[in-house]
XYZ file of C-alpha atoms in Angstrom:
121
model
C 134.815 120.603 60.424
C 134.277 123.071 63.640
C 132.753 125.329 61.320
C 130.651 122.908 60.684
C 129.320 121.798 63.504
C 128.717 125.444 64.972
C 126.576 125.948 61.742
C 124.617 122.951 63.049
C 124.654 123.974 66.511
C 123.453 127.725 65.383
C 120.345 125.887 63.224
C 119.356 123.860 66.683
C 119.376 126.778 68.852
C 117.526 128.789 66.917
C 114.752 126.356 66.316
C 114.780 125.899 70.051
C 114.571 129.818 70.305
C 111.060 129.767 69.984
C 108.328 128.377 72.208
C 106.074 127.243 69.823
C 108.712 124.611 68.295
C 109.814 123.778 71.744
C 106.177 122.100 72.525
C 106.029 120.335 69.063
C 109.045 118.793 69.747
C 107.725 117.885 72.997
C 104.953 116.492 71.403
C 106.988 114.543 69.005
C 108.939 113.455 71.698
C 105.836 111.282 73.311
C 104.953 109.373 69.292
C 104.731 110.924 65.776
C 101.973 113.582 64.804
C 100.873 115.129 61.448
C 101.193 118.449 60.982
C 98.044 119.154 61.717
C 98.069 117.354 65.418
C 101.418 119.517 65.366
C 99.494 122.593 64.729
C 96.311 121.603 66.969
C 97.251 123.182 70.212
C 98.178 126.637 68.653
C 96.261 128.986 67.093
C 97.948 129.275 64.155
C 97.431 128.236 60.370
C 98.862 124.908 58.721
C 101.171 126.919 56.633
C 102.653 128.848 59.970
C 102.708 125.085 61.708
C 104.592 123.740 58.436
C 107.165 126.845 58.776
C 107.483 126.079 62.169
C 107.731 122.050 61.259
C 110.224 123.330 58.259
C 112.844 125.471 60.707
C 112.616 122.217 63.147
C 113.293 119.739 59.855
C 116.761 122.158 58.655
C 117.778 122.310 62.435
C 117.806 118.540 61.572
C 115.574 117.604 65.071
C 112.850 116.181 62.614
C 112.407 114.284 60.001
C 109.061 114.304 57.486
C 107.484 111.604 55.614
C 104.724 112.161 53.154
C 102.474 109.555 52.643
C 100.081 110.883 50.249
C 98.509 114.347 50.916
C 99.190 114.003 55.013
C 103.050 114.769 56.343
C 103.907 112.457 59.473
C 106.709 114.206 61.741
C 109.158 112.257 63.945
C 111.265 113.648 66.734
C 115.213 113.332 65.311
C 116.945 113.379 68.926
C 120.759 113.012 67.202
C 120.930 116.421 66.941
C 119.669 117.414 70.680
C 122.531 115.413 71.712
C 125.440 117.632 69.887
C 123.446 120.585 71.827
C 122.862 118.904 75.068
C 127.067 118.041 75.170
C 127.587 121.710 74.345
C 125.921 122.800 77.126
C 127.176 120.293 79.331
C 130.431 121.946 79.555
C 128.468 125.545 81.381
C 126.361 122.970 83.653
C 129.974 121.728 85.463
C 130.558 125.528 85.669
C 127.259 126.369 86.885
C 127.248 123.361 89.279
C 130.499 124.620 90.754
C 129.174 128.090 91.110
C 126.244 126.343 93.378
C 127.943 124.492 95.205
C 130.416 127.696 96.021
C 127.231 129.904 96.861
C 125.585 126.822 98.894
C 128.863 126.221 101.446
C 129.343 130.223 101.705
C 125.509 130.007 102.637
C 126.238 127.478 104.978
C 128.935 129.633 106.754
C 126.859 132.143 107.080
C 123.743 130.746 108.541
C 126.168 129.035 110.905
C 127.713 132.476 111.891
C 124.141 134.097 112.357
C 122.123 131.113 114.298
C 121.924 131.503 117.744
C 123.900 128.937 120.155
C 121.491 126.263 121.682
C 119.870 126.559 124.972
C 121.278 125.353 127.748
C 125.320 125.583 126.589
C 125.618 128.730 129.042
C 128.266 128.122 131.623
């Protein structure tokens, strides 16, 4: 089962590797679009946009629906969610880090800042 799910968390972070998906997910993410809307902003062909479409449909963060000879694409969010609690677990590390770096900063500033006026004896 572990196995598993790192396959599927493998398939969504490489999808997200690239820039190009990363904006047609985006794109998804505000109403469906056909491939060709998909492809639109991009200079690229259809058949690069439905490899693109095709890598974002086996990471499982789309799904396609053909209805006749135009394919509709619809963000599949299920999937960002497994990835999104994965990295959840470095962000409370990360955050920790922060706030370690932001008190030290603190103490430091405080040791460097000159005393106010008028506290001379």
């Amino acid at each position: 089962m572990v196995e598993y799910q790192a396959a599927q968390l493998d398939t969504v972070f490489h999808a997200l590797g690239d820039a190009t998906r990363r904006r047609m997910l985006r794109e998804l993410a505000q109403g469906d679009r056909t491939v060709g809307q998909l492809a639109e902003p991009f200079a690229i062909s259809l058949a690069a946009a439905s490899k693109h479409i095709k890598a974002l449909e086996n990471a499982g963060l789309i799904h396609r629906e053909v209805r006749g000879r135009t394919h509709h694409c619809r963000l599949a969010a299920e999937r960002l969610a497994a990835a999104h609690e994965w990295l959840g677990y470095y962000e409370r590390f990360w955050t920790g880090r922060l706030d370690i770096l932001e008190r030290l900063l603190r103490e430091e500033a405080a040791k460097t800042s000159p005393a106010p006026e008028g506290d001379d004896p």
